[in-house]
Coordinates of C-alpha atoms in Angstrom, one line a residue:
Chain X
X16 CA -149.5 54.1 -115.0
X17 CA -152.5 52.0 -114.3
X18 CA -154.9 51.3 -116.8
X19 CA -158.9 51.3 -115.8
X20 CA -159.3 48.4 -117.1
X21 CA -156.8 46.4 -114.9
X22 CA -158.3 46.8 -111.3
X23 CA -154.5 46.7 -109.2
X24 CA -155.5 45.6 -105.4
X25 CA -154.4 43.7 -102.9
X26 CA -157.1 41.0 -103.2
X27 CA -156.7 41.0 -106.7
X28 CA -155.2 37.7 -108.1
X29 CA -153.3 40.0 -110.7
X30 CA -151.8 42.1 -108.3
X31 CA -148.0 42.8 -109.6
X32 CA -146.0 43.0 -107.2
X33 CA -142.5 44.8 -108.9
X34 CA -139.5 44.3 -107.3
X35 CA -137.8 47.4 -105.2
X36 CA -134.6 48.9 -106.0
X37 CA -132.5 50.0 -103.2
X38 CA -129.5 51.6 -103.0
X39 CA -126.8 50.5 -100.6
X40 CA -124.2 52.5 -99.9
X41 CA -122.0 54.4 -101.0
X42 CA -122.1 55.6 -97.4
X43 CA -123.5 52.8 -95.7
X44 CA -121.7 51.8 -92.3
X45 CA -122.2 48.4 -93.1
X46 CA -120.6 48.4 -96.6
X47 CA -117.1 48.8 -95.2
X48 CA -115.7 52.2 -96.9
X49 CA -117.4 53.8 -99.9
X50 CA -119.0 50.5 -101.6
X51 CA -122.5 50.2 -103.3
X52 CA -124.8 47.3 -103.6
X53 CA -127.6 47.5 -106.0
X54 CA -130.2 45.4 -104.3
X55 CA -133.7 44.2 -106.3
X56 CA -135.7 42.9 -103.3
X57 CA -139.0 41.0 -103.5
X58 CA -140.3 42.3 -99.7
X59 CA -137.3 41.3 -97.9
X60 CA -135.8 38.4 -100.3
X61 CA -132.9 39.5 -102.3
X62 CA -133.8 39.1 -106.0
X63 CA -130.0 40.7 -107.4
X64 CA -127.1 42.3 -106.1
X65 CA -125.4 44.5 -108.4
X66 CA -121.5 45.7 -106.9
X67 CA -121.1 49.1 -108.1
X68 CA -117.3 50.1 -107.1
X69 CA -114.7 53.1 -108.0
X70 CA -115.7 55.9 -105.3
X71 CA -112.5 54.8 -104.2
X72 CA -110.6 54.7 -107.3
X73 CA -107.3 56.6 -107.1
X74 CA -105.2 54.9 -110.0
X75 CA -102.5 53.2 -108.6
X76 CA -101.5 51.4 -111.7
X77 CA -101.1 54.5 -113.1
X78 CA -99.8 56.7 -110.6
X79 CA -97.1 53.9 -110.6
X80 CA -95.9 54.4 -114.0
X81 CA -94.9 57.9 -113.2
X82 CA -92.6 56.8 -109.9
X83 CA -89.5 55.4 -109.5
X84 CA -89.5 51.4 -108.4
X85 CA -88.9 52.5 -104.4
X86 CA -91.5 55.2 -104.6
X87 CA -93.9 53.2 -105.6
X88 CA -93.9 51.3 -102.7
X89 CA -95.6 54.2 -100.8
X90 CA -98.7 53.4 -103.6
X91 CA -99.0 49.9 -102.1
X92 CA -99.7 51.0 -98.6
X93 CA -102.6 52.5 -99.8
X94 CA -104.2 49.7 -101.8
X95 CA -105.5 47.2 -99.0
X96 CA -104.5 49.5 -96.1
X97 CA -105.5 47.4 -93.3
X98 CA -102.1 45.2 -94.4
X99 CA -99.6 47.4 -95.8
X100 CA -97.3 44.9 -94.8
X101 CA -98.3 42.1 -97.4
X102 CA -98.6 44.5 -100.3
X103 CA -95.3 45.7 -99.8
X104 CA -93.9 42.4 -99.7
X105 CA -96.4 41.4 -102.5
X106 CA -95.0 44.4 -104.8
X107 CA -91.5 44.4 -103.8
X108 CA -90.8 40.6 -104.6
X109 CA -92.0 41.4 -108.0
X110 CA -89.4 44.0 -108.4
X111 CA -86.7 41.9 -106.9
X112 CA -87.5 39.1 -109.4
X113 CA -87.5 41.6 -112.3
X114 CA -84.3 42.9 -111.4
X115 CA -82.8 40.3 -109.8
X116 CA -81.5 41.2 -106.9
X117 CA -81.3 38.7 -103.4
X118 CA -82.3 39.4 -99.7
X119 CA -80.7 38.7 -97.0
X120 CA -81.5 35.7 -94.9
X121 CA -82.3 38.0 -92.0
X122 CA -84.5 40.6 -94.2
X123 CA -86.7 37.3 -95.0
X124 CA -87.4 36.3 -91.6
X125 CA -88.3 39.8 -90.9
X126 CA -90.5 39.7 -93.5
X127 CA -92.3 37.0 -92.8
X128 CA -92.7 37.9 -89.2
X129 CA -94.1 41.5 -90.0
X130 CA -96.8 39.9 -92.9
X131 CA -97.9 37.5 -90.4
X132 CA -98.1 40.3 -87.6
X133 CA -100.1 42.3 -90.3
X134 CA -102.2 38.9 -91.0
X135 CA -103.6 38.6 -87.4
X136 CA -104.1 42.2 -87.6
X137 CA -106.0 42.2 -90.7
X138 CA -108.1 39.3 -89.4
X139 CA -109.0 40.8 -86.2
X140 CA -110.6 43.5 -88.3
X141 CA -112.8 41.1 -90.5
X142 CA -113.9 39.5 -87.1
X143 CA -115.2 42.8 -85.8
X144 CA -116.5 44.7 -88.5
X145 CA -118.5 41.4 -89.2
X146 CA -119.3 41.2 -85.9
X147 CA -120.2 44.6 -85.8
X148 CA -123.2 44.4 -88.8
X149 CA -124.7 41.2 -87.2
X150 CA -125.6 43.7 -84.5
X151 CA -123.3 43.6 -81.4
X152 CA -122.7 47.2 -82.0
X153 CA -118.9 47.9 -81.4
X154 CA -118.7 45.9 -78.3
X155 CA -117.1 43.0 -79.4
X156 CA -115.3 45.1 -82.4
X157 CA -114.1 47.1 -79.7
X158 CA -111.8 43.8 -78.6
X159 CA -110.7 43.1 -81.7
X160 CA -109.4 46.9 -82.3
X161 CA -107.5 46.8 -78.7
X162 CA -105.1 44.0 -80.0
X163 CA -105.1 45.4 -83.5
X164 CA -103.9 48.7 -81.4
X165 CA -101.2 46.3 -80.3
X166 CA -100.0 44.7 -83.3
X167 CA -99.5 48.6 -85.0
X168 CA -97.6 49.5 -81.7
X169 CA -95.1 47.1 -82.8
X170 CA -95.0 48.2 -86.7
X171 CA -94.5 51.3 -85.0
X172 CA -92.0 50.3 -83.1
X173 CA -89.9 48.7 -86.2
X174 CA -90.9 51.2 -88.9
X175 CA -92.6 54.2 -87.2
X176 CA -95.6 54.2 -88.9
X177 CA -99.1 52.8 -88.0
X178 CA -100.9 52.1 -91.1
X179 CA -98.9 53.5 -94.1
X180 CA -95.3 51.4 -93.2
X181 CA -93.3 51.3 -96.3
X182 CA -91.0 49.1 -94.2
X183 CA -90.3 46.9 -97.0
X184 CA -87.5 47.8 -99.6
X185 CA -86.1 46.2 -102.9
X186 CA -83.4 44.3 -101.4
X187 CA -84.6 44.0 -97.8
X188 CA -86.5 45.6 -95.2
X189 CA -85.9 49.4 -94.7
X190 CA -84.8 48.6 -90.3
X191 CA -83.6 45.8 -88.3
X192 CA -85.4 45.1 -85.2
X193 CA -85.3 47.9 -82.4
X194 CA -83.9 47.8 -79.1
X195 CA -86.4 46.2 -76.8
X196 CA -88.1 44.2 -79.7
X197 CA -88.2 41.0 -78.4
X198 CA -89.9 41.7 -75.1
X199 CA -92.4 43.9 -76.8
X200 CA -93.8 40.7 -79.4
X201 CA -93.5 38.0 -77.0
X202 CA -95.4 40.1 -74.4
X203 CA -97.9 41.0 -77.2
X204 CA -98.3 37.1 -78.5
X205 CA -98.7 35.7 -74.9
X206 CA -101.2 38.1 -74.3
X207 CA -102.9 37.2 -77.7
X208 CA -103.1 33.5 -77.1
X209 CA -105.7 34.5 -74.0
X210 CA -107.7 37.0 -76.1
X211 CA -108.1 34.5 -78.6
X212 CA -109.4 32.0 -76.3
X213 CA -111.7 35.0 -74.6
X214 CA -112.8 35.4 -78.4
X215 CA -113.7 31.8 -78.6
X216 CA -115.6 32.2 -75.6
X217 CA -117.4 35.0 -76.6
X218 CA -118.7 34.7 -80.2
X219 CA -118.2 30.9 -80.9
X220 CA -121.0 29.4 -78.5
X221 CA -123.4 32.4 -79.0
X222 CA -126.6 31.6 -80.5
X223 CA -127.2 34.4 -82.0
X224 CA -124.1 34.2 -84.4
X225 CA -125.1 30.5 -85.0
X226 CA -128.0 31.0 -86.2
X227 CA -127.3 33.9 -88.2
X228 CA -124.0 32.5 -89.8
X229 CA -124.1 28.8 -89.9
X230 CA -125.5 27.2 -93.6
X231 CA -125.8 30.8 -94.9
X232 CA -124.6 31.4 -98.0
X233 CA -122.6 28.2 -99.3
X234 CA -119.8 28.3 -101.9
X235 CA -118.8 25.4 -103.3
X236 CA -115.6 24.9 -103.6
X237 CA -115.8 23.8 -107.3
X238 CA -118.2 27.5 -107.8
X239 CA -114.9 29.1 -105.3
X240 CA -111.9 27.9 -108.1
X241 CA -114.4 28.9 -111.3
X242 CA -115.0 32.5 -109.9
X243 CA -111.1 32.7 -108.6
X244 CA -111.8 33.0 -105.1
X245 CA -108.5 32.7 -102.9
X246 CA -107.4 33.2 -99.3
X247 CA -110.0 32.4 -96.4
X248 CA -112.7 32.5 -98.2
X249 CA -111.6 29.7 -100.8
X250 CA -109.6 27.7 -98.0
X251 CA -113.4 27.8 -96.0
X252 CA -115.1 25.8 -99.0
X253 CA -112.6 22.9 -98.8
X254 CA -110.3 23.7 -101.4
X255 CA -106.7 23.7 -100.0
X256 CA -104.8 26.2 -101.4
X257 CA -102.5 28.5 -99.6
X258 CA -99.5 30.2 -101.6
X259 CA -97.3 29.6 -98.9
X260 CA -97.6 26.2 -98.8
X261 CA -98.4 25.3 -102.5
X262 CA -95.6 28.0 -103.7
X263 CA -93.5 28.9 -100.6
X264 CA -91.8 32.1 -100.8
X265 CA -89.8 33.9 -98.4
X266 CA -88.9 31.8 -95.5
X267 CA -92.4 29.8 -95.5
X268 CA -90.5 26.7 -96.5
X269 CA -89.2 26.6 -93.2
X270 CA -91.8 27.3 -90.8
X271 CA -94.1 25.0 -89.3
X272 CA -97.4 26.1 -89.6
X273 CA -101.0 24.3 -90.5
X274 CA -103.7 25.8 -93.3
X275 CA -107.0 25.7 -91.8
X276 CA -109.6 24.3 -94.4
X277 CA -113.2 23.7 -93.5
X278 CA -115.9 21.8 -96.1
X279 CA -118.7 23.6 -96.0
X280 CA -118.3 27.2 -97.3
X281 CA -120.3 28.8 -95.2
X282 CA -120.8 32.5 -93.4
X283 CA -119.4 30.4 -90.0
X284 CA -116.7 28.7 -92.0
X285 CA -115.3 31.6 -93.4
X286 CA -115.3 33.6 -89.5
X287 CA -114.1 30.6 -87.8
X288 CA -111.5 30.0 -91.0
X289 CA -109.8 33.5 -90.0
X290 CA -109.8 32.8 -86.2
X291 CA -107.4 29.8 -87.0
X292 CA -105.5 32.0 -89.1
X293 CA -104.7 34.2 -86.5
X294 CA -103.7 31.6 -84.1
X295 CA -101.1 29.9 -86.9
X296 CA -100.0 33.5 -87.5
X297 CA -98.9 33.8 -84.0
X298 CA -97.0 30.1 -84.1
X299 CA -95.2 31.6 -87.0
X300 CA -94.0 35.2 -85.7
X301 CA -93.0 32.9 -82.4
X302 CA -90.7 30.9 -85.0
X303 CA -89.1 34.0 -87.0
X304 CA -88.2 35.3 -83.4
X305 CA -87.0 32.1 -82.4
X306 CA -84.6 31.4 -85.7
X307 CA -83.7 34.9 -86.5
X308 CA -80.6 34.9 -87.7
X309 CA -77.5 37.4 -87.6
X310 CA -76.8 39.7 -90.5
X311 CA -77.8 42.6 -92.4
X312 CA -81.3 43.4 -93.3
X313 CA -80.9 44.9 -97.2
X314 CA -78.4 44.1 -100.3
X315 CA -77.4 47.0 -101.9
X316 CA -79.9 48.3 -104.1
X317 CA -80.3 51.7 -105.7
X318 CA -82.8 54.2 -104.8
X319 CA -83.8 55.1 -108.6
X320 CA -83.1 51.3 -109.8
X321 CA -83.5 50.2 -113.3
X322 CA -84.2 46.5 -114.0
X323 CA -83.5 45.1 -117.2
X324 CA -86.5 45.1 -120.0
X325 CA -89.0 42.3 -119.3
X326 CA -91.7 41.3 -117.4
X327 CA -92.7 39.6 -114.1
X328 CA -95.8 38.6 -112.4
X329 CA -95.2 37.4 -108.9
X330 CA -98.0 36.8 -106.3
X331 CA -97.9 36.5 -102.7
X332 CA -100.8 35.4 -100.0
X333 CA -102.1 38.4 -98.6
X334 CA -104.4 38.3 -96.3
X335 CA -107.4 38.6 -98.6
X336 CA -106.3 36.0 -101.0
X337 CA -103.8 35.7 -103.6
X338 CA -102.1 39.7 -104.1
X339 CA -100.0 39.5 -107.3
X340 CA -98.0 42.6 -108.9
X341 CA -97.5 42.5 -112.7
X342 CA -94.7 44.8 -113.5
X343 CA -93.0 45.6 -117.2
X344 CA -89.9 46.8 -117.1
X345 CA -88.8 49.3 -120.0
X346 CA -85.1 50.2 -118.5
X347 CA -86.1 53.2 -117.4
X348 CA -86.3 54.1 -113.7
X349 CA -90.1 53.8 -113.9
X350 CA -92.4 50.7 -114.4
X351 CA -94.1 50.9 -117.9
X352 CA -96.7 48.8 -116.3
X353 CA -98.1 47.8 -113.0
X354 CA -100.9 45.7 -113.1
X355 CA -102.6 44.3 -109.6
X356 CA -104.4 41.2 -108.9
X357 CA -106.3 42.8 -106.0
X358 CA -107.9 39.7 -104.3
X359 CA -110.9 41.9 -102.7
X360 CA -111.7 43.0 -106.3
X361 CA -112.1 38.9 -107.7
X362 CA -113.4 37.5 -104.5
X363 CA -116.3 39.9 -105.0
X364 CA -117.5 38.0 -108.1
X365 CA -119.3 35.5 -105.9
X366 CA -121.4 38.2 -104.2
X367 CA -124.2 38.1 -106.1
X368 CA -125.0 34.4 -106.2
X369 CA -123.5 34.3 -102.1
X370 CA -126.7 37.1 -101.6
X371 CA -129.8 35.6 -104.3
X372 CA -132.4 34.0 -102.5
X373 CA -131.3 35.4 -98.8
X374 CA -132.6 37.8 -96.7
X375 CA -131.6 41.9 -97.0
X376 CA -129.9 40.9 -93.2
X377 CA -128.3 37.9 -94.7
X378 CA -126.5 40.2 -97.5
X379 CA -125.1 42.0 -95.1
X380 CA -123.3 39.0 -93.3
X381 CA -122.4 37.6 -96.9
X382 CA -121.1 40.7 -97.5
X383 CA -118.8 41.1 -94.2
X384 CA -117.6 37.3 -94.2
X385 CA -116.4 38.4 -98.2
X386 CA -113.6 40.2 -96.0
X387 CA -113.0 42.9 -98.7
X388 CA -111.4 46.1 -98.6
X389 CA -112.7 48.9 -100.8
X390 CA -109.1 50.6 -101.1
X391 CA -108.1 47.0 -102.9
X392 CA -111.0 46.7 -104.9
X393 CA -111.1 50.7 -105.9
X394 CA -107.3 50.6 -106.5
Chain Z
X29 CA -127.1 22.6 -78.3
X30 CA -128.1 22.7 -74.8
X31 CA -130.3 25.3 -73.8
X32 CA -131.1 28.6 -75.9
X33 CA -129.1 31.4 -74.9
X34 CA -126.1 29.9 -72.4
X35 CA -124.1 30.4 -75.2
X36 CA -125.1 34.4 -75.2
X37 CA -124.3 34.1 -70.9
X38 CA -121.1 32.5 -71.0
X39 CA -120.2 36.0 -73.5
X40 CA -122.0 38.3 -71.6
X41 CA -119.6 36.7 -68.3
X42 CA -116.7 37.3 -70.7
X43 CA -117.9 40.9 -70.9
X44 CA -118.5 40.8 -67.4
X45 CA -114.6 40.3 -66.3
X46 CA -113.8 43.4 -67.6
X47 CA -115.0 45.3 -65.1
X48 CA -111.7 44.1 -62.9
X49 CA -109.7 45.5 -66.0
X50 CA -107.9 48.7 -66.2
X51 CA -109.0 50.4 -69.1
X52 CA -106.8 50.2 -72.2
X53 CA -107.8 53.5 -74.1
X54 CA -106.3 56.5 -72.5
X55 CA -107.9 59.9 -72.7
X56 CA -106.1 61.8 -75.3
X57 CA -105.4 65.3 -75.0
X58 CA -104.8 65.6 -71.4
X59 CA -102.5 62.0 -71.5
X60 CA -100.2 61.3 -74.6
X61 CA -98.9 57.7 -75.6
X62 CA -95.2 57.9 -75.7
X63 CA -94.4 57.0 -79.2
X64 CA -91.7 54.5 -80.1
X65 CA -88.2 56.1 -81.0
X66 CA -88.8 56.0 -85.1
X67 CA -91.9 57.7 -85.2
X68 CA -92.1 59.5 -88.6
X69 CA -93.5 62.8 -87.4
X70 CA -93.9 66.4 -89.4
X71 CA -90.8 67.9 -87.7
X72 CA -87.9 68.1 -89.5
X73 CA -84.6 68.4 -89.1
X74 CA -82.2 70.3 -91.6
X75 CA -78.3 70.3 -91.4
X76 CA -77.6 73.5 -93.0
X77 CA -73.5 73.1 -93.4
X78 CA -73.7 69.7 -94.8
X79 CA -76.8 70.4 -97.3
X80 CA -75.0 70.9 -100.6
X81 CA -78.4 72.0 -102.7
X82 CA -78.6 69.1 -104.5
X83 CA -82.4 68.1 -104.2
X84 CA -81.7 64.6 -104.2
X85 CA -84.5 64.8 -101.4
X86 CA -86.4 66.2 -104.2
X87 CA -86.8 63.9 -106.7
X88 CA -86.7 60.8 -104.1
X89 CA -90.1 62.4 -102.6
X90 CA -92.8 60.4 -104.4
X91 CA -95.4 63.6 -103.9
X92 CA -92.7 66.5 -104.9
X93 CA -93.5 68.2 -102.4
X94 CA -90.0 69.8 -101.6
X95 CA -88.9 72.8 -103.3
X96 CA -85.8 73.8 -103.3
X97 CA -84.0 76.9 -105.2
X98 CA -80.3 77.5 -104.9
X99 CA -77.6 79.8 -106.3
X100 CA -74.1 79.3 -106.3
X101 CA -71.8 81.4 -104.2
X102 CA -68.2 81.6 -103.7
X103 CA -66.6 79.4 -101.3
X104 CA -63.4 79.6 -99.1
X105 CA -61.8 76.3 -99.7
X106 CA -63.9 74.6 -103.1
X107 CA -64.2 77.6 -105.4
X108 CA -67.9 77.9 -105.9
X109 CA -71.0 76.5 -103.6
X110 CA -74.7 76.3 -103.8
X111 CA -76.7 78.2 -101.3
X112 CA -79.7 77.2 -100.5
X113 CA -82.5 79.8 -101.1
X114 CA -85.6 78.1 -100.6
X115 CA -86.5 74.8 -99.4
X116 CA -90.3 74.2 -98.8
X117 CA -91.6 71.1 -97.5
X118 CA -95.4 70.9 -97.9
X119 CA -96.1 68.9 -94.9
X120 CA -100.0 69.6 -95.6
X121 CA -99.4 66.9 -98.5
X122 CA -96.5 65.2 -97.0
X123 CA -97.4 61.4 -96.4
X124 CA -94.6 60.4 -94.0
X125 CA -92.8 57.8 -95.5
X126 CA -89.2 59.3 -95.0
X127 CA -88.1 58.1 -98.1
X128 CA -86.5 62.2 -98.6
X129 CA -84.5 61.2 -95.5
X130 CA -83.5 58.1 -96.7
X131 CA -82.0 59.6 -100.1
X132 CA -80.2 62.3 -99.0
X133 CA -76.3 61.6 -99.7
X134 CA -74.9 63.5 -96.6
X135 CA -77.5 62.5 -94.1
X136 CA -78.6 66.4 -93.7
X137 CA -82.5 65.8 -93.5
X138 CA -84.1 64.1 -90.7
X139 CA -87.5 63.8 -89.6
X140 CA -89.7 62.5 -86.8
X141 CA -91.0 63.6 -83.4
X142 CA -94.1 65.8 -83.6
X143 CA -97.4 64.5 -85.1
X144 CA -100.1 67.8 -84.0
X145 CA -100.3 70.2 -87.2
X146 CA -103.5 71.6 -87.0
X147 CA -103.5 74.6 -88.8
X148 CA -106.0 77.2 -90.1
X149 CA -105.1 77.5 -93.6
X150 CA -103.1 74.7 -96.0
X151 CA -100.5 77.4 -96.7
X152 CA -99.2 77.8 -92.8
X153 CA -98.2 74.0 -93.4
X154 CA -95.6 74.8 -95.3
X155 CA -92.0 74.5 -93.9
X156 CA -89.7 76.9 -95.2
X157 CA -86.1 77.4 -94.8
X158 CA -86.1 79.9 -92.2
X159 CA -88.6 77.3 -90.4
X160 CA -85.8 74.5 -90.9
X161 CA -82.9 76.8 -89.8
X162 CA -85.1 77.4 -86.4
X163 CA -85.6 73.5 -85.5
X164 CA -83.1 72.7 -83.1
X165 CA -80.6 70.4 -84.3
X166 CA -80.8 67.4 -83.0
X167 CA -82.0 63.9 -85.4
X168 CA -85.3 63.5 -84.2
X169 CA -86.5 60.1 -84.4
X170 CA -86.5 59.3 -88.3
X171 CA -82.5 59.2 -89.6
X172 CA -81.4 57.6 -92.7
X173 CA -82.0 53.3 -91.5
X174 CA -78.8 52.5 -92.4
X175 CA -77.0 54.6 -89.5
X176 CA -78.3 52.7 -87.1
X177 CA -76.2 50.3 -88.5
X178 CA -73.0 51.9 -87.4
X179 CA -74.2 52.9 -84.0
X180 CA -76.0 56.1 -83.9
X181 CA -79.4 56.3 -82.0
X182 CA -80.6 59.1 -82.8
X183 CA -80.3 60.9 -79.4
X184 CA -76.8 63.0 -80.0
X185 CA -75.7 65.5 -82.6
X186 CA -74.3 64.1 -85.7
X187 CA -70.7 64.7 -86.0
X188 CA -69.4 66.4 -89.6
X189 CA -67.5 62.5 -90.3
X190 CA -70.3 60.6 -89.7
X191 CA -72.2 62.4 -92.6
X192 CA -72.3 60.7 -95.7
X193 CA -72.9 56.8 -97.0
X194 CA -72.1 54.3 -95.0
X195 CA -73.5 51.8 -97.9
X196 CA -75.7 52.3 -100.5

């Protein structure tokens, strides 16, 4: 309410001008699922961003303490579900080093070669739904989907799912390789190489995307290891860190592959970070084909398996960042705990200083180049 | 940076070769995508003489979705046997992960094949037995992983030997 005696105009030099709320999302295109932003804005500058999550929240840590160890690998494809793939590797290796048990050589070529399948696929989705809010509406996302399509034609192929694969198993993978395999990848990577190059073309030179990405939004990469920012986003501010390199797992000792790190930590670094990826992705799913060897693809294990009391935590690079599955082990045929280091959920703790001081447009990019998915950071 | 906008041309020219392209999308209900040989599907598959009643499936389904009900009843050769009353499988909150398929000890569950289960009422998605004695029985696309293994693709009947675990 205004007083009389405090005249509130325009010309007035004790105008007040009060910041204005608005709420983004939940259902906001932009926001990538069911995510809200809390935005204070000063006209169009972004004074605070509040993340205001769990419309998604379904309780996997929970639901997992009431399933057997193999069941609960049906949860995982549901926390990041653009790459089922890497959270069932992430969840089964912890499992396997609670309980011990090997996998075959074969099963961890296999492996590798479906997370890095489900890597480029993951990335192409960043690309275009980033794409997509900067304003080329679903053009160029369009392209990036089309060779997504492709790379879930081939999950189908091995597991016969698209999105929810549960291919991975405690002890191995759950198929070998399908008649007609072979053919199907190499026609699909060949084919890649060119669409990567057409991407290139396409978004790299464009002004628009310049402008609009390049020396927005900095992250330091000392402000990146303080917050426990991982994957791309920490590998675009110059910090070298990449699981499988610094800790290989699986195979990823063996393969020849480069870590694309940029220095400036920017909207552009992050994009053109992930666009690498994809390309060393498709070097190493060349190389798994290439060295596969003979053999069987599981060790026995049993269905309703019960690994010794203890505890494990065992982390993986997914393709948002470091994915690590905490797991206690009571003897029974249950976890007594499952905890998840979602990467989505801790890379968003640099959203609000990424968005202070930019434009309402700007928090949108900030937001997409974050690469988060609301089913990890929900859980 | 040269001048503003060639950038924007060169992807518009990108955009521009596609109009040589065939299209990739294909128009759905009148043309179908084959699917690849291990789609997991909401048909099932139920070998009645080899089912034993033992809701293995049951308890390996991470939902419990299937129900099953049996009664023993005298057998010819064993003394007793379990028949199988009732065995629902609530594919309205089925998720398709054929782990049910994978469990069963005498490979008398397989799944695969259809995926178009529009229905008007969540009830009518239930599978029941005489539903499951109906399919025609032939493994669709979705049999327990480790078969493959000893050479069986899915395409012929299952012979009464072949049931049972190969490993696991």
């Amino acid at each position: 309410m205004q007083s009389p005696n405090q005249p509130n105009t325009v010309d007035s030099p004790d105008y007040d001008i009060e910041p204005v709320l608005l709420n983004l999302g939940p259902q906001h295109p932009s926001t990538h699922g069911v995510f809200r932003i809390r935005t204070l804005l000063d006209g169009e500058e972004v004074v605070d961003v509040e993340p205001v999550f769990g419309y998604l929240h379904r309780g996997s840590s929970k639901l997992a303490e009431e399933r057997s160890y193999t069941q609960v690998i049906t949860l995982t494809d549901r926390l990041d579900y653009l790459s089922g793939m890497t959270n069932n590797l992430a969840y089964v290796r912890a499992v396997e080093a609670l309980a011990g048990v090997e996998v075959p050589e074969r099963a961890q070529y296999l492996r590798v070669m479906t997370a890095e399948l489900m890597r480029i696929a993951s990335h192409l989705m960043a690309m275009g739904f980033l794409i997509n809010d900067l304003g080329a509406w679903v053009t160029p996302l369009m392209h990036m989907f089309r060779e997504r399509e492709k790379v879930l034609d081939l999950f189908e192929m091995i597991c016969g799912a698209r999105i929810t694969f549960s291919y991975m198993r405690i002890g191995g993978v759950s198929h070998d390789l399908p008649p007609g395999f072979d053919a199907a990848v190499n026609g699909f990577l060949d084919d890649f190489e060119e669409r990567v190059a057409e991407y290139e073309k396409l978004l790299l030179e464009n002004e628009i995307l310049v402008s609009r990405m390049k020396g927005i939004a900095q992250l330091t990469g000392e402000r990146a290891i303080e917050c426990s920012v991982t994957g791309p986003n920490l590998r675009a501010s110059g910090v070298n860190f990449d699981l499988r390199k610094q800790a290989p797992y699986e195979v990823y000792d063996r393969m020849n592959f480069d870590v694309p790190v940029t220095q400036n930590g920017d909207n552009w670094d992050r994009m053109w970070v992930r666009l690498q990826e994809m390309k060393e992705s498709a070097k190493m799913v060349r190389q798994c084909m290439a060295d596969l060897p003979d053999g069987i693809t599981r060790t026995e294990a049993d269905f309703f398996i019960r690994p010794p009391v203890g505890e494990v935590y065992s982390a993986i690079e997914a393709t948002k960042g470091e994915l690590g599955f905490y797991l206690v082990s009571d003897g029974t045929i249950a976890p007594y705990r499952c905890g998840i280091r979602a990467p989505s959920f801790i890379n968003l703790t640099v959203l609000r200083e990424l968005c202070i001081g930019w434009k309402l447009a700007d928090l949108i990019v900030n937001f997409g180049t974050l690469d988060i998915n609301v089913g990890e950071v929900d859980r | 940076m040269a001048l503003f906008g060639t950038g924007a041309i060169k992807g518009l020219m990108v955009t521009l070769g596609y109009i040589r392209r065939k299209p990739f999308t294909t128009q759905y209900p009148e043309d179908k995508l084959e699917q690849s040989p291990r789609f997991r599907g909401n048909t099932f598959v139920w070998y009645e003489e080899r089912c034993t009643g033992c809701a293995t499936c049951a308890k390996g389904c991470p939902l419990g979705i299937i129900r099953i009900v049996t009664h023993p009843e005298p057998h010819s050769q064993v003394g007793s046997d379990y028949h199988v009353d009732v065995f629902d499988i609530d594919t309205g909150r089925c998720m398709f992960c054929a782990l049910c398929v994978e469990v069963c000890p005498y490979d008398a569950l397989h799944m695969g094949g259809d995926f178009e289960q529009a229905s008007y009422g969540r009830e009518d998605m239930v599978i029941s037995v005489e539903d499951l004695k109906a399919m025609p029985k032939k493994p669709r696309t979705q049999f327990r992983p480790q078969m493959e293994m000893i050479g069986h693709d899915g395409k012929d009947e299952l012979e009464e030997h072949e049931a049972g675990r190969w490993s696991l």
